XYZ file of C-alpha atoms in Angstrom:
413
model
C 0.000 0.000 0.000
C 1.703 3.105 -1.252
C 1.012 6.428 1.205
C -0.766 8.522 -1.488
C -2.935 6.106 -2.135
C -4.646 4.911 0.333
C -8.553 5.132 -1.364
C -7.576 2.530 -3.963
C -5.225 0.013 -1.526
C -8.921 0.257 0.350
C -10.907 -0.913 -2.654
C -8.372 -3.264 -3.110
C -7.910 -4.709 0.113
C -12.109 -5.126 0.259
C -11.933 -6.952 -3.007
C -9.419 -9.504 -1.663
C -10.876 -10.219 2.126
C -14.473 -10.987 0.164
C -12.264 -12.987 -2.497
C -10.597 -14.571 -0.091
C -13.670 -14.864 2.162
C -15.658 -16.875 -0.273
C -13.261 -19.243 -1.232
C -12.557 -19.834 2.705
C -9.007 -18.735 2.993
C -9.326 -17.211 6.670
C -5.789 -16.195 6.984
C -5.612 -14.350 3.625
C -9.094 -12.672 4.304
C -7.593 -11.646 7.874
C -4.859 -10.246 6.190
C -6.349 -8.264 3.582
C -8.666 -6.955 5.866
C -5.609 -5.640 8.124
C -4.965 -3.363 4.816
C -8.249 -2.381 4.675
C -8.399 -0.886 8.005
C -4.715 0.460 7.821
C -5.899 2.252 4.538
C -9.235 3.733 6.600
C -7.143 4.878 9.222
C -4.862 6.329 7.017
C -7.443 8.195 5.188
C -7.822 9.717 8.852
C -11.467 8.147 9.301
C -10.629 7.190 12.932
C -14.418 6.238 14.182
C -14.867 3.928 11.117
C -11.535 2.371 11.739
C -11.776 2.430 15.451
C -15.023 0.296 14.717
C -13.444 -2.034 11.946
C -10.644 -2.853 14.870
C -13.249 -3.679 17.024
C -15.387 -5.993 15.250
C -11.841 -7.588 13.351
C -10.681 -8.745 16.832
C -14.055 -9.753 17.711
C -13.767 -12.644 15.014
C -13.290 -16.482 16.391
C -10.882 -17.456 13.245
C -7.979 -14.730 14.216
C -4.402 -16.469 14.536
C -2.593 -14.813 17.502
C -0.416 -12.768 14.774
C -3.052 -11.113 13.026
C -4.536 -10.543 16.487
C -1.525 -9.125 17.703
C -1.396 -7.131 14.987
C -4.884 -5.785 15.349
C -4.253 -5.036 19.164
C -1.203 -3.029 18.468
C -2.914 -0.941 15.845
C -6.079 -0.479 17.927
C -3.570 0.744 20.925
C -2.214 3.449 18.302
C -5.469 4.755 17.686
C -6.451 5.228 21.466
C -3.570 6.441 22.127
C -4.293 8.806 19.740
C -7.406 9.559 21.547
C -5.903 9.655 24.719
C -7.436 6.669 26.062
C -3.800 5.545 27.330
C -5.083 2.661 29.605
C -6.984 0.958 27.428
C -4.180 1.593 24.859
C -1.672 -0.153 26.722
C -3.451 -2.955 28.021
C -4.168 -3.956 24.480
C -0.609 -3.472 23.928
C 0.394 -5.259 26.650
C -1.846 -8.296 25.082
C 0.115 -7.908 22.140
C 3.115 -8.683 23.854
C 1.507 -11.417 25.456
C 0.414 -13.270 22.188
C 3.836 -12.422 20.540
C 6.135 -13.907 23.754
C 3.908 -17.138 23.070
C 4.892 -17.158 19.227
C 8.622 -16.232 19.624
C 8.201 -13.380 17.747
C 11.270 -11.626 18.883
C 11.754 -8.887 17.077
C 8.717 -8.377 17.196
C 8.430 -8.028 20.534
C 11.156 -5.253 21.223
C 8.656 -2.294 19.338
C 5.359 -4.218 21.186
C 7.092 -3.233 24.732
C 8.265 0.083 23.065
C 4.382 1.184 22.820
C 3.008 -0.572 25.374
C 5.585 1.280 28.009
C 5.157 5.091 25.437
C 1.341 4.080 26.514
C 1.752 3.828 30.274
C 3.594 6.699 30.395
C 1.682 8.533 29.184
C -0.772 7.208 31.514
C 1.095 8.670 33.968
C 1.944 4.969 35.106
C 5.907 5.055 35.335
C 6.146 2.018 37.528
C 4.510 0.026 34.331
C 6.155 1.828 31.456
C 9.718 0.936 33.249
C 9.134 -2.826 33.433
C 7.856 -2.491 29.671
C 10.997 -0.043 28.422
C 13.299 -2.525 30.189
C 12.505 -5.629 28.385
C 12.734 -3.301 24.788
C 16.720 -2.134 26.082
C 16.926 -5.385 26.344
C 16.097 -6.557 23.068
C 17.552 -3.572 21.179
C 20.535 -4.893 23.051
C 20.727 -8.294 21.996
C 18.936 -8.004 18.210
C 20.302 -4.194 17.578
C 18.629 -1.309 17.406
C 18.556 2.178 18.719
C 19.676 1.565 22.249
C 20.260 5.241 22.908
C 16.197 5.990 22.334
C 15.287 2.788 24.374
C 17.718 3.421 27.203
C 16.595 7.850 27.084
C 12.911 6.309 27.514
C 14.136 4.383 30.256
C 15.621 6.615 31.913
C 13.003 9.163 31.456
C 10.421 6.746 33.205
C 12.779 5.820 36.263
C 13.325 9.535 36.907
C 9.292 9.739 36.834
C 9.100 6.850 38.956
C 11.557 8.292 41.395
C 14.560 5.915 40.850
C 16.855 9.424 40.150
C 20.207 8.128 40.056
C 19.796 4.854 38.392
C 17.916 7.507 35.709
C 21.189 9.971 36.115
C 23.301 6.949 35.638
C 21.416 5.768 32.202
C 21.342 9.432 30.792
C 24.875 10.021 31.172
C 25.343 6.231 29.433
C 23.190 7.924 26.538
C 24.687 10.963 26.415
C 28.525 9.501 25.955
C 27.290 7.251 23.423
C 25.833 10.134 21.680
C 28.684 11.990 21.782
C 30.968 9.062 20.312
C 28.470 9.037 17.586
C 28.130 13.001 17.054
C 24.491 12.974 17.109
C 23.085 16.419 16.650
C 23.444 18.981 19.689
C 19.540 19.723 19.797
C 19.714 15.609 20.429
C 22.517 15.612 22.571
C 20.714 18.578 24.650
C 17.668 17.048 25.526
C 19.724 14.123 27.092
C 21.832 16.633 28.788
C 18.745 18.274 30.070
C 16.885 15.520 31.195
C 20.497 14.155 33.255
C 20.393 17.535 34.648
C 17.473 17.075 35.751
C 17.715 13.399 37.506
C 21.203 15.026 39.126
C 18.623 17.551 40.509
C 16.542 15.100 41.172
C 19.014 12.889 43.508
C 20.501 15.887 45.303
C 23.567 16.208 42.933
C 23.116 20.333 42.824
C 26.548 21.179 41.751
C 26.715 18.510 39.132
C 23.191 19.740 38.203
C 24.075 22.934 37.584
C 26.735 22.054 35.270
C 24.662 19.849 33.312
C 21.853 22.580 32.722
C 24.571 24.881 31.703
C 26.321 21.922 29.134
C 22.289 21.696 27.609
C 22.191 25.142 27.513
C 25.172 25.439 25.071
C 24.161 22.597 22.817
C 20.773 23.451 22.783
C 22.107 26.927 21.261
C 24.745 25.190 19.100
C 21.482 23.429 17.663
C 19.521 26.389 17.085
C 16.987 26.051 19.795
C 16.339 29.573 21.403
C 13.342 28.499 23.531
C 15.120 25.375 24.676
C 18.151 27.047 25.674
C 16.666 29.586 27.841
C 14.329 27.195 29.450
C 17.913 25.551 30.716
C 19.566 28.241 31.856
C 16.399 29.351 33.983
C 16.635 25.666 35.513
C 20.133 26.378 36.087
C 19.452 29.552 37.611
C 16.456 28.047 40.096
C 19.390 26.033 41.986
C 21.492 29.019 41.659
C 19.061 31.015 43.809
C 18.270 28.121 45.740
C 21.894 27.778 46.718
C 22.003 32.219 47.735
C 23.731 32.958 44.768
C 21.875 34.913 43.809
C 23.841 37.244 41.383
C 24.769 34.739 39.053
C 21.061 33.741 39.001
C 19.769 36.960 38.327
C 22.810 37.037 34.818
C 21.603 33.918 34.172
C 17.917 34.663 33.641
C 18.842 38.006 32.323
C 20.757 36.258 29.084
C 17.881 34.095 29.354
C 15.673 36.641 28.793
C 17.071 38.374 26.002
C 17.249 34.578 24.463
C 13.688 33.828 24.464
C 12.566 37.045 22.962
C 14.413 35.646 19.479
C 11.383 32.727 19.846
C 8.557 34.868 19.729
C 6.402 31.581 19.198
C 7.717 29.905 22.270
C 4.805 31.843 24.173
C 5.393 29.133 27.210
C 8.795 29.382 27.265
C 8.571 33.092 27.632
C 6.608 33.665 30.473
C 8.515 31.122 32.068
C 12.016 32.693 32.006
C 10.214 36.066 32.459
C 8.309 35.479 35.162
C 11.233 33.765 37.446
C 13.265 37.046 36.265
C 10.557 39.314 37.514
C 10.561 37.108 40.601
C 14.449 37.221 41.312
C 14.357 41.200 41.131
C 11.317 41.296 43.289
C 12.912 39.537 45.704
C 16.000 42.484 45.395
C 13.641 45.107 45.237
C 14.384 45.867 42.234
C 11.454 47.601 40.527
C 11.775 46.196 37.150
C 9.881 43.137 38.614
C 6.427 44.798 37.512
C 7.174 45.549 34.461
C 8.261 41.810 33.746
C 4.972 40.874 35.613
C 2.849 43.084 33.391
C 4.276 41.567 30.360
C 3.792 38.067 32.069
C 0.142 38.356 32.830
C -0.631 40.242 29.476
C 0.809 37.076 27.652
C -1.403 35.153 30.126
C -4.682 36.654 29.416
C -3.945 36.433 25.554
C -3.844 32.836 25.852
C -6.224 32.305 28.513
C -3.740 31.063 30.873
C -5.962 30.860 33.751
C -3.456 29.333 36.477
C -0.464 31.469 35.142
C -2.511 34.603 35.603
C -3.395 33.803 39.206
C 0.408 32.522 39.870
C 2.180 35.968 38.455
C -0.352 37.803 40.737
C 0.656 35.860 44.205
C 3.988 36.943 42.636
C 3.211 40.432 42.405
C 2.253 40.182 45.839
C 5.000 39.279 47.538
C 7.325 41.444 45.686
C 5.412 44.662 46.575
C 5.749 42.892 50.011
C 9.563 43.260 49.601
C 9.104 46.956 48.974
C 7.112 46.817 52.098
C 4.210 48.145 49.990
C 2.053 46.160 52.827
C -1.337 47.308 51.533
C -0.910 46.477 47.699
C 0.776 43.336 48.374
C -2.198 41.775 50.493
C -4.562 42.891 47.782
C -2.672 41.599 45.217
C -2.360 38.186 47.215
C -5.866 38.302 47.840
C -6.251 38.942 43.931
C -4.056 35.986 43.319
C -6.539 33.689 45.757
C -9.755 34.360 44.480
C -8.316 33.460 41.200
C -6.856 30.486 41.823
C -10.109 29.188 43.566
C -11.732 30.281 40.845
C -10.724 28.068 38.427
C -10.370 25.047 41.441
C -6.921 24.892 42.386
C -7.846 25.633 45.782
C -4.655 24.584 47.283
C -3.055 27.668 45.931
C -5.329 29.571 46.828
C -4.956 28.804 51.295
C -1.108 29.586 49.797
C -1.531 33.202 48.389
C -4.153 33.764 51.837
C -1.317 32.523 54.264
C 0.894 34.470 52.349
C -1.559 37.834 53.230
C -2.530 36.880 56.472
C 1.535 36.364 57.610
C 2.121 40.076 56.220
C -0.698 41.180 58.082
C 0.040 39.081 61.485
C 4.041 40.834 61.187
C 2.886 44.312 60.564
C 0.851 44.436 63.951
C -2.554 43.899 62.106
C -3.795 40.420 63.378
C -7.196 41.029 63.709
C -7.205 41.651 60.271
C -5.298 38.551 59.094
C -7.875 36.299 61.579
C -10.667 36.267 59.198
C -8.072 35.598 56.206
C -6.176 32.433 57.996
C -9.522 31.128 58.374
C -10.255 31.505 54.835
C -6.695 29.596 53.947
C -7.755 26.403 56.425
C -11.013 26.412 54.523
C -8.945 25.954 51.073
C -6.223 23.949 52.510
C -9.182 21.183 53.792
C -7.619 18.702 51.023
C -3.922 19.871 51.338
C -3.136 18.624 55.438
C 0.247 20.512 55.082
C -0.650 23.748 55.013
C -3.855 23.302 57.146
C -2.475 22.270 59.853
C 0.531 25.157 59.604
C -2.575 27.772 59.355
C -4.500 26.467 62.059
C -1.286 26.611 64.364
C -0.269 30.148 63.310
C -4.054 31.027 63.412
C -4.570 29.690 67.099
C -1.287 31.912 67.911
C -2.564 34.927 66.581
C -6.319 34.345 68.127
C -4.358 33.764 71.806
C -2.528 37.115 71.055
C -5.536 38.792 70.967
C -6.904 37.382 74.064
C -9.526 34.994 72.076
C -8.860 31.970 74.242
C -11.792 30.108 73.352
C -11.140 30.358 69.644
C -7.766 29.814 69.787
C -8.539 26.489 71.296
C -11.076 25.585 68.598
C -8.597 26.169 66.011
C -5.894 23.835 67.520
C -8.233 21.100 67.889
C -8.097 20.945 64.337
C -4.441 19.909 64.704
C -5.457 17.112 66.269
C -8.252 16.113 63.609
């Protein structure tokens, strides 16, 4: 079946299955019919192929080939539709029915999608076990063992395994290397091992691998990339009080990103941790950066971003000791966040205001606001019970004995 053709390798194909039907020739029919649907599909008719797949593997005379055939095809298309369990247990069949033939090679690209399927089902534990057994394969029968061992190694970071995944990306990244692969490949790998150093406490070594991506992702012509790195790099910079060569290091971020106008994500990223870093300076070219931020925000209806550069608006007026405007702002930044149900964040930005209020000798004011942030926080046990203790503090500051006693029980609950 030739790609540009796929209407007549259909008419085709339904000729043969009913040839081959009526002269009761199962496996040829089965296997014409295979084109058939591969043809719909590729016509991008997914409902009518969807349903061919469905009633094909409903058939009593399939041999456990054309089935697994049928089951990995069917896992492509709900994949597809972002149906990633039921994707990758019929790819998980598929490996099933081709372990019982010996099918090999086969086998090696059946775990490769049944573990792309997990992952992207958010189940790392299962998309390890299945990206093991295809390193091992691509091992033995030859292959691309850098992609099966970077998958790997992707999943065992999800999974929380970070230094066997640190381990595995720096394997992938010399053998890239040796081979000269191109840099935009090479820094992606050197990412993602900064990343898993992160990961496993390995700052230093982090640091140095964020900065090593950074280069290659600029060597490879990948603006957005590169900045997105060096912001990384300068998040354990700050983390780590050093903070000046943070603050360079977003600022040459900054002026990278603005050559990928089109990298809209990537932009308010590397803006908005710049804006944050001066803020925390008080260094007034935080709004500006902000503004920009949350204009970008609204223009893409970036709900969660708009409520996140507000909380950060707030706190760095709070650094100017602009007390007023920063509680509004956080207050700004809560109502938004509950408003579109990350409630969570929301108790966040309220402790946040009711703290500023408690430390500039206005607690009766931040009581009604700590109580708002333990109603938010009723999911999140963390921060409710930190609220309720600073809450029953403030409430026995101001004499409120009873109350304050109320509120601790809830430490207890």
């Amino acid at each position: 079946m030739h790609a540009e053709e796929p209407d007549a390798a259909l008419d085709l194909a339904e000729v043969a299955a009913r040839a081959f039907a009526e002269a009761g020739d199962a496996r040829l029919s089965n296997t014409t019919t295979l084109i058939a649907i591969a043809a719909v599909l590729q016509k991008g008719d997914m409902e009518a192929g969807s349903a061919l797949l469905d009633r094909f593997l409903g058939q009593d005379d399939l041999s456990d080939g054309h089935r697994a055939q049928a089951l990995q095809t069917r896992a492509r298309v709900r994949g597809g539709r972002e149906d990633f369990v039921a994707g990758a247990t019929d790819a998980d069949e598929a490996c099933r029915l081709l372990a019982a033939l010996g099918a090999t090679k086969a086998l090696g690209a059946a775990h490769l999608l049944a573990g792309a399927l997990w992952e992207d089902a958010g189940d790392a534990e299962k998309a390890v076990s299945r990206y093991r057994v295809t390193a091992r394969f691509v091992e033995q029968e030859g292959g691309d063992r850098a992609g099966a061992d970077f998958r790997l190694a992707r999943a065992m970071l999800a999974q929380g395994d970070a230094e066997e995944a640190a381990e595995l990306f720096g394997a992938v990244l010399q053998r890239e290397e040796e081979d000269e692969v191109p840099a935009a490949s090479r820094a992606m790998t050197a990412s993602m091992l900064a990343r898993a150093l992160a990961a496993s406490g390995e700052f230093g070594q982090s640091v140095g691998a964020f900065g090593y991506a950074a280069e290659l992702f600029g060597e490879g012509g990948e603006p957005a990339d590169q900045a997105v790195a060096l912001t990384e790099r300068a998040k354990i910079l700050a983390r780590f009080e050093e903070h000046d060569e943070a603050i360079a290091t977003l600022e040459a971020a900054s002026e990278i990103v603005r050559t990928a106008p089109d990298a809209v994500g990537a932009r308010a990223d590397v803006l908005h941790n710049l804006g944050q870093a001066y803020g925390a300076r008080q260094d007034d070219r935080a709004f500006a950066l902000f503004d920009e931020v949350a204009q970008l925000a609204q223009e893409h209806d970036a709900g969660w971003l708009q409520a996140d550069v507000q909380d950060s608006r707030g706190r760095a007026l709070a650094s100017f000791g602009r007390i007023d405007e920063a509680v509004a702002a956080a207050l700004t930044a809560a109502d938004a966040f509950a408003g579109i149900g990350d409630v969570g964040s929301a108790g966040g930005s309220e402790l946040f205001a009711a703290r500023l209020l408690g430390a500039n000798e206005r607690p009766s004011d931040a009581v009604p606001i700590y109580r708002s942030a333990i109603e938010h926080a009723a999911d999140h046990p963390p921060l409710r019970q930190v609220a309720a203790l600073e809450l029953g503090d403030v409430l026995e500051a101001l004499g409120r004995h009873g109350e304050a006693a109320e509120v601790r029980a809830l430490l207890d609950s």
